[in-house]
Short mmCIF file of C-alpha atoms in Angstrom, two decimals:
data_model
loop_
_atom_site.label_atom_id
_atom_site.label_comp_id
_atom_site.label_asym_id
_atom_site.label_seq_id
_atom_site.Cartn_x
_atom_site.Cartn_y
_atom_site.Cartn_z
CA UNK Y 1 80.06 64.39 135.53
CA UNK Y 2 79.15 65.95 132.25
CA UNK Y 3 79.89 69.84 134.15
CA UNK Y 4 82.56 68.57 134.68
CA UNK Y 5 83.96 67.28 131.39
CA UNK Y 6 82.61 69.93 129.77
CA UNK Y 7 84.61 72.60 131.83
CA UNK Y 8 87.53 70.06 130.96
CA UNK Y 9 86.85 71.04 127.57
CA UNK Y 10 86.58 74.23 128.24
CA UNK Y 11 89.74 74.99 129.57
CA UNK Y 12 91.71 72.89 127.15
CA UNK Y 13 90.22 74.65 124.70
CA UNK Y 14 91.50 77.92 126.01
CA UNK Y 15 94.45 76.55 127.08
CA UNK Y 16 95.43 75.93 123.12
CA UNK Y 17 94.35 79.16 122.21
CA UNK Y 18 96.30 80.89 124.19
CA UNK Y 19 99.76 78.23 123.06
CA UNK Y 20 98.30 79.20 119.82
CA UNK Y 21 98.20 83.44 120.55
CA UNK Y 22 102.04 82.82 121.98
CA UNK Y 23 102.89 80.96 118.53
CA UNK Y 24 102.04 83.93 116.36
CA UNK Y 25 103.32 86.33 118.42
CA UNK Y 26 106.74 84.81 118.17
CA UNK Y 27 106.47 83.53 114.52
CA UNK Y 28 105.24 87.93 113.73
CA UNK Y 29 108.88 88.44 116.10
CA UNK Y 30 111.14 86.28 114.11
CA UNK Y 31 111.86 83.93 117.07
CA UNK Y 32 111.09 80.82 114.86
CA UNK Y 33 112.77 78.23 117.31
CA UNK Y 34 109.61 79.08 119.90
CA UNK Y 35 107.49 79.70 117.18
CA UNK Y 36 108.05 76.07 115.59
CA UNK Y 37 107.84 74.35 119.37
CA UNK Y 38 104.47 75.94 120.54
CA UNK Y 39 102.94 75.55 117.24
CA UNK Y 40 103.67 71.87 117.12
CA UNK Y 41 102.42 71.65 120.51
CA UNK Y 42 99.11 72.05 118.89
CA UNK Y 43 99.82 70.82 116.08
CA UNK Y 44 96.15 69.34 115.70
CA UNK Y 45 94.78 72.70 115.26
CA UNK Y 46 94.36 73.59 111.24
CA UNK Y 47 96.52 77.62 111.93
CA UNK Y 48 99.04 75.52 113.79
CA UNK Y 49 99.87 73.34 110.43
CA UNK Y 50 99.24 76.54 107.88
CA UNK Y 51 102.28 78.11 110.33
CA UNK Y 52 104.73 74.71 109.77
CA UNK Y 53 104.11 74.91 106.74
CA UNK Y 54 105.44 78.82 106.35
CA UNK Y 55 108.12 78.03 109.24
CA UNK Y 56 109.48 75.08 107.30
CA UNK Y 57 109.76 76.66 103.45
CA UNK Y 58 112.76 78.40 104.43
CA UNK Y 59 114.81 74.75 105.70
CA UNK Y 60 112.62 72.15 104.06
CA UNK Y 61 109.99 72.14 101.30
CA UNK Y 62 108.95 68.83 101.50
CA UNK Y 63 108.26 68.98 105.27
CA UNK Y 64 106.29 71.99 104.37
CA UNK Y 65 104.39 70.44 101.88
CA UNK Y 66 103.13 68.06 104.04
CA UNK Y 67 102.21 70.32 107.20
CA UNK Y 68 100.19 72.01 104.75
CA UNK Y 69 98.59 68.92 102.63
CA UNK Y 70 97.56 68.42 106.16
CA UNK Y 71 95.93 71.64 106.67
CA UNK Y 72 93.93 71.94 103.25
CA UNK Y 73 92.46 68.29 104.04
CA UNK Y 74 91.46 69.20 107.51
CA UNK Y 75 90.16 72.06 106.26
CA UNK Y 76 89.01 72.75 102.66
CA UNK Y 77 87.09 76.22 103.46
CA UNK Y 78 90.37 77.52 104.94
CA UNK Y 79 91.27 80.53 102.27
CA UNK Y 80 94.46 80.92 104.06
CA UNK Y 81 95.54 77.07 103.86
CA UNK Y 82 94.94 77.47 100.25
CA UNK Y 83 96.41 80.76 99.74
CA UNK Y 84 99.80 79.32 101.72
CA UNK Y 85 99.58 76.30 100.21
CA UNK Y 86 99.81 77.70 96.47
CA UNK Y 87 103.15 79.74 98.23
CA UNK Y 88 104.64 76.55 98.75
CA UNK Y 89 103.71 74.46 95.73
CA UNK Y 90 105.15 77.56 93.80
CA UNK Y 91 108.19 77.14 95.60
CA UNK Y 92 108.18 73.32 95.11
CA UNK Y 93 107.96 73.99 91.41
CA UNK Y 94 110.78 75.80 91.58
CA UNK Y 95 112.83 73.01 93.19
CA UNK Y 96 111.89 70.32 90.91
CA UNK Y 97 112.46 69.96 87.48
CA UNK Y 98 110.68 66.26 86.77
CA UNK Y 99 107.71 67.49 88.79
CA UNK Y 100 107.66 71.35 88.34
CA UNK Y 101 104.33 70.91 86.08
CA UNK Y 102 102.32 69.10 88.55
CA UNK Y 103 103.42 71.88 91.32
CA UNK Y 104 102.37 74.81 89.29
CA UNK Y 105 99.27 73.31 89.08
CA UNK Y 106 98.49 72.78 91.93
CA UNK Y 107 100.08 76.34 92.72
CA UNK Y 108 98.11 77.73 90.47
CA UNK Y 109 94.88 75.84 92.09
CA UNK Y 110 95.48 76.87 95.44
CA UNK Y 111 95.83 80.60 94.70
CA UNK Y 112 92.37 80.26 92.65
CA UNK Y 113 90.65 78.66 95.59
CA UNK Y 114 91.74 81.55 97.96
CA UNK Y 115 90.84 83.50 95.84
CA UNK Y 116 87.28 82.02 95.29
CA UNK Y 117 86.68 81.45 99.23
CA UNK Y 118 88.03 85.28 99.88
CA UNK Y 119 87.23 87.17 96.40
CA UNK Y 120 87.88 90.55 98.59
CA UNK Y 121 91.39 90.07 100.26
CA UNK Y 122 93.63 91.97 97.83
CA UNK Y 123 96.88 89.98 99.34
CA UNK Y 124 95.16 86.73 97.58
CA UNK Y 125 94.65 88.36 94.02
CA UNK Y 126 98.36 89.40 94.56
CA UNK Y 127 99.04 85.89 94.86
CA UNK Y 128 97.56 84.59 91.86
CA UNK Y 129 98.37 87.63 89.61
CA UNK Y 130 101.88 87.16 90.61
CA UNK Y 131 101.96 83.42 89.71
CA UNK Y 132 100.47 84.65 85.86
CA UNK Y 133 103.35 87.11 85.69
CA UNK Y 134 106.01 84.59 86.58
CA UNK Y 135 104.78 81.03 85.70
CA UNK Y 136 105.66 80.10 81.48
CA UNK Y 137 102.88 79.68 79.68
CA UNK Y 138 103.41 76.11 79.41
CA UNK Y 139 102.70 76.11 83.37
CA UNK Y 140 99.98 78.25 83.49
CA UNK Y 141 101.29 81.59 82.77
CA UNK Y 142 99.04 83.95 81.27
CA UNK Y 143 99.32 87.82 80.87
CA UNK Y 144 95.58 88.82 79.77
CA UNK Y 145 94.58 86.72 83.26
CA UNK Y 146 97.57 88.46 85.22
CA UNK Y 147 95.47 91.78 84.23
CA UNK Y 148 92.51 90.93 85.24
CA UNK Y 149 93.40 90.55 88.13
CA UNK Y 150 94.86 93.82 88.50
CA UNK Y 151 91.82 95.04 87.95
CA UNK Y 152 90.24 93.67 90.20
CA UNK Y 153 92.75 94.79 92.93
CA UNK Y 154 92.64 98.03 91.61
CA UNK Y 155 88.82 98.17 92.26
CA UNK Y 156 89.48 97.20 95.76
CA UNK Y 157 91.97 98.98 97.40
CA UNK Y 158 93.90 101.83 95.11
CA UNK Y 159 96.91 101.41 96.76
CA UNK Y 160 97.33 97.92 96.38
CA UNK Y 161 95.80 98.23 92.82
CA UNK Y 162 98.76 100.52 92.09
CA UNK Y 163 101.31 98.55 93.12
CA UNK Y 164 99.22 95.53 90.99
CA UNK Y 165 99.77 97.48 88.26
CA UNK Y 166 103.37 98.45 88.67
CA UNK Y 167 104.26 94.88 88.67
CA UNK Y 168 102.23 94.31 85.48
CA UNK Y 169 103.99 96.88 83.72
CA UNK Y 170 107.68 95.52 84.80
CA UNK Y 171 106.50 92.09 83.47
CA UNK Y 172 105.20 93.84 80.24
CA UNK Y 173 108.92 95.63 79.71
CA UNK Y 174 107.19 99.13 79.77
CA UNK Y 175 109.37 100.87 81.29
CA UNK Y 176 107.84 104.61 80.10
CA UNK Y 177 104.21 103.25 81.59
CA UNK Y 178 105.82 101.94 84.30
CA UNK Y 179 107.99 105.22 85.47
CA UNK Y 180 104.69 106.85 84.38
CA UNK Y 181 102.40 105.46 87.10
CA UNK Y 182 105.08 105.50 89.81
CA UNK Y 183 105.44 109.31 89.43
CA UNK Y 184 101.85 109.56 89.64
CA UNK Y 185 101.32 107.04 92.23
CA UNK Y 186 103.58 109.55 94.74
CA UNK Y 187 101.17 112.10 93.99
CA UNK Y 188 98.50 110.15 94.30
CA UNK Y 189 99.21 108.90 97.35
CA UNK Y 190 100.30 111.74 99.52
CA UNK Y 191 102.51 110.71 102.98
CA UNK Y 192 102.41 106.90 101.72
CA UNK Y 193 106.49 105.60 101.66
CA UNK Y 194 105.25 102.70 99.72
CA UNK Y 195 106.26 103.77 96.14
CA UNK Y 196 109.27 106.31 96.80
CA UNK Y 197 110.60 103.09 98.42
CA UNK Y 198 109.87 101.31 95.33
CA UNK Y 199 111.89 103.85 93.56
CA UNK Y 200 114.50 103.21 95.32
CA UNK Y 201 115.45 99.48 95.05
CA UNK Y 202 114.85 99.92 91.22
CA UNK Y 203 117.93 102.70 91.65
CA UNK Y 204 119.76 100.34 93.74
CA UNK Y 205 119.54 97.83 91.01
CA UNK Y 206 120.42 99.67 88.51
CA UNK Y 207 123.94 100.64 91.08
CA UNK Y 208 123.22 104.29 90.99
CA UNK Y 209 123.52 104.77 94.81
CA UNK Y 210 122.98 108.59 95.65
CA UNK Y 211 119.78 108.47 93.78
CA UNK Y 212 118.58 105.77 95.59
CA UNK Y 213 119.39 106.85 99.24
CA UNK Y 214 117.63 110.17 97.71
CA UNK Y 215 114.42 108.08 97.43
CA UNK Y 216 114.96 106.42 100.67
CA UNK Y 217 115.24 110.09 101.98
CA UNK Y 218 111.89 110.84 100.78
CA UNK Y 219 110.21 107.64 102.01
CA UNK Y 220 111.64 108.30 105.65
CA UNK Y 221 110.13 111.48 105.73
CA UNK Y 222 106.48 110.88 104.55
CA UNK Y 223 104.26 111.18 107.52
CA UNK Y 224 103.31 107.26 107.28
CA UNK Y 225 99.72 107.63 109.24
CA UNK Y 226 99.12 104.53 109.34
CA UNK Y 227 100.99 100.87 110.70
CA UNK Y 228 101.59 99.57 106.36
CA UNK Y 229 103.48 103.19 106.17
CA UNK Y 230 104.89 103.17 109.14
CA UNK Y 231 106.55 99.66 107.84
CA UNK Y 232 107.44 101.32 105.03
CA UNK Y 233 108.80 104.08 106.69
CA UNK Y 234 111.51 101.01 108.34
CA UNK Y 235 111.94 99.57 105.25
CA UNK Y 236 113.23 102.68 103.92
CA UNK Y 237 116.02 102.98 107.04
CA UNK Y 238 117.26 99.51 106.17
CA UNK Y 239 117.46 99.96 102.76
CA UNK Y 240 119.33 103.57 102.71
CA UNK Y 241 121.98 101.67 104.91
CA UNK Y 242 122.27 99.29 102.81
CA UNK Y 243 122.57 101.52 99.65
CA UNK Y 244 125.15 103.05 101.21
CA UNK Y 245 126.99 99.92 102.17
CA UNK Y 246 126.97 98.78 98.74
CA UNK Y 247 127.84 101.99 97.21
CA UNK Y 248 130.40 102.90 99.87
CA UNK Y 249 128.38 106.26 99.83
CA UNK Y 250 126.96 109.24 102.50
CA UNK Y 251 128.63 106.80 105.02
CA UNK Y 252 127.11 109.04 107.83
CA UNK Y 253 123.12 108.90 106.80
CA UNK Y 254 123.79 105.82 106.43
CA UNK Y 255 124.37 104.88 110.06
CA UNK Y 256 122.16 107.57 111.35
CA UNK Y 257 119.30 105.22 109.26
CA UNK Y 258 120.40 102.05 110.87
CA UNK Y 259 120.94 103.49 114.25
CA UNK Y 260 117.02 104.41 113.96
CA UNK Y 261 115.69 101.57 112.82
CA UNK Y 262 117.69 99.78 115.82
CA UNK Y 263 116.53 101.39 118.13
CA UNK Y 264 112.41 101.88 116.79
CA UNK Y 265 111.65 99.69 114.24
CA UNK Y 266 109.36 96.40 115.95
CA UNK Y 267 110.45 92.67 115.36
CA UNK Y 268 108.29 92.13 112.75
CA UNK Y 269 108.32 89.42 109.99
CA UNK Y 270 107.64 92.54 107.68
CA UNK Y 271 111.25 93.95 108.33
CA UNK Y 272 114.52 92.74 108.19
CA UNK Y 273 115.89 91.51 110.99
CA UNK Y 274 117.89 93.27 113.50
CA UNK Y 275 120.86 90.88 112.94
CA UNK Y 276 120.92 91.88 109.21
CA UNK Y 277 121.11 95.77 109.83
CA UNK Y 278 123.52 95.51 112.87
CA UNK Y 279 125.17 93.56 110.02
CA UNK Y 280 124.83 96.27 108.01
CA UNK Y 281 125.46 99.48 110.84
CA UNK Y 282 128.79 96.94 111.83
CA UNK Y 283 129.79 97.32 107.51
CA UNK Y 284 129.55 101.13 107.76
CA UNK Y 285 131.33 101.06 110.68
CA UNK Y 286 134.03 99.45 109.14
CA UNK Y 287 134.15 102.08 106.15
CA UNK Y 288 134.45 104.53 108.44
CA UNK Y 289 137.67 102.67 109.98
CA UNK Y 290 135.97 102.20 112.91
CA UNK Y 291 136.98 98.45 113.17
CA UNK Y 292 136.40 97.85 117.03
CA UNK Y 293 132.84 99.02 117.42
CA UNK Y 294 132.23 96.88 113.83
CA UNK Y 295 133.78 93.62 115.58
CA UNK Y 296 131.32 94.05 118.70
CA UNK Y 297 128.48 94.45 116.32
CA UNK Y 298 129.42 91.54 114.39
CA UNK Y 299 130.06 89.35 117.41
CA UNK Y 300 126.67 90.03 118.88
CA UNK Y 301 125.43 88.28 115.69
CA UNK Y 302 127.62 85.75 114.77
CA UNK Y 303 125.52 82.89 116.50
CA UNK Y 304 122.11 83.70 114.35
CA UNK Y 305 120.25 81.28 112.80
CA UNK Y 306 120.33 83.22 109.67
CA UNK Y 307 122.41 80.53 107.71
CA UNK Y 308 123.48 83.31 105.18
CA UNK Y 309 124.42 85.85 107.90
CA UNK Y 310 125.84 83.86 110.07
CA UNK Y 311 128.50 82.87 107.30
CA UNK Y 312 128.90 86.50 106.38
CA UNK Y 313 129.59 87.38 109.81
CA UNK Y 314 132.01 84.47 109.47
CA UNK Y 315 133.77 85.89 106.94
CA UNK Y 316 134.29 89.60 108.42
CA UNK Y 317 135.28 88.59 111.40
CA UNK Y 318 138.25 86.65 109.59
CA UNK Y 319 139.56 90.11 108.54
CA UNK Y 320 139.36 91.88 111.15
#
């Protein structure tokens, strides 16, 4: 009797694992509808609750709150719970205005106890060192803590200490340190998209278009040996399209950029959607008068469950 319970066990167990494996794999794709039903089906396992609690930020912060109050409590040791957890209480402090002290608190507690459970994952410093740049002082803010833990990115990973230290430098206003270091970072870093892409969204918000998609340019072409550059390497397709959507600018590389990252660029979490640059590719279109092949694009969308792009699909299709 005890065989067999145990093998009971046994397969249960691996039977949630698996649910589990199928979760993330749909959450990583975007398909958040699956993601959200097989992760509630196990919903008693401590990942399971850290992922409702990232799945509902984007529609409901208090439901996320409590998937992850839920996590933290089951488990305490769980750097990730922690690390998500301060994610959301930052966010929650953001939504409040009677309660945004207490949130930032515990925001601020929840990055420091990821940090202190995983002192070597450099995503987890990020965390915390962004909360010190952005957080008043009244709420914990603090820009002598912020570098410090720059530094201690920097002495773990020099590419991710890099980028520490560019957003230190925005924070501080110093703009001559900060164009310094992202000069230097390109040559530093030879074949990494990472900071030509950076260069680029600071041109696009500053509206000077060509010299943006001339950054994106750059980025596309770096040999990106690795999967983070290779990311970057998509990034840069969206966002040259999207320069050149908003700048009604080099039209044609535009589309070419889209039209790649269509047809290679993974469903990933880490990029932007497919919907949003067929949204995009269907905009050039349109700028290139070619209004029928831009209706198509946006009809193949208009159903997403992208709030935002479904009512700016809305919208387009109204003029067309």
């Amino acid at each position: 009797m005890k065989k067999i319970i145990a093998l009971a066990l046994l397969i249960s167990s691996a039977s949630v694992q698996a649910n589990l494996k199928q979760a993330v794999e749909a959450f990583e794709q975007g398909d958040d509808e699956r993601a959200q039903s097989l992760f509630e089906a196990s919903s008693e396992q401590v990942e399971a609750k850290i992922y409702l609690g990232r799945l509902w930020l984007a529609q409901d912060a208090d439901e996320a709150e409590q998937w992850i109050e839920q996590a933290v409590t089951q488990a305490p040791q769980n750097s990730e719970a922690h690390y998500t957890r301060g994610i959301i209480m930052g966010q929650q402090a953001g939504n409040s205005v009677f309660s945004a002290l207490s949130y930032a608190e515990k925001s601020l507690y929840s990055f420091n106890r990821a940090v202190e459970l995983a002192p070597d994952n450099t995503e987890y410093r990020q965390g915390l060192m962004n909360f010190y740049l952005q957080a008043p002082g009244i709420a914990g803010g603090d820009m002598d803590l912020a570098l410090a833990q720059v530094k201690e990115i920097e002495n773990l990973d020099q590419r991710a200490g890099m980028a520490a230290r560019l957003s230190y430098l925005n924070a501080e206003e110093d703009q001559q340190g900060y164009q310094q270091l992202l000069s230097s970072a390109k040559q530093a870093l030879p074949g990494i998209p990472d900071f030509y892409v950076q260069a680029g969204m600071d041109l696009v918000r500053e509206e000077k278009y060509p010299q943006a998609i001339a950054e994106f340019t750059l980025a596309i072409n770096q040999p990106a040996a690795d999967e983070e550059s290779l990311t970057g390497r998509y990034i840069a397709m969206y966002q040259l399209g999207r320069a050149s959507v908003m700048g009604k600018t080099q039209v044609e590389q535009g589309v070419a950029a889209l039209q790649t990252y269509l047809k290679q660029a993974p469903l990933t979490r880490k990029l932007p959607s497919h919907a949003w640059a067929s949204f995009r590719l269907a905009n050039l279109y349109e700028l290139q008068g070619n209004k029928a092949e831009a209706k198509q694009l946006y009809q193949s969308i208009q159903s997403s469950r992208d709030k935002k792009l479904a009512k700016d699909v809305k919208k387009k299709l109204k003029t067309l």
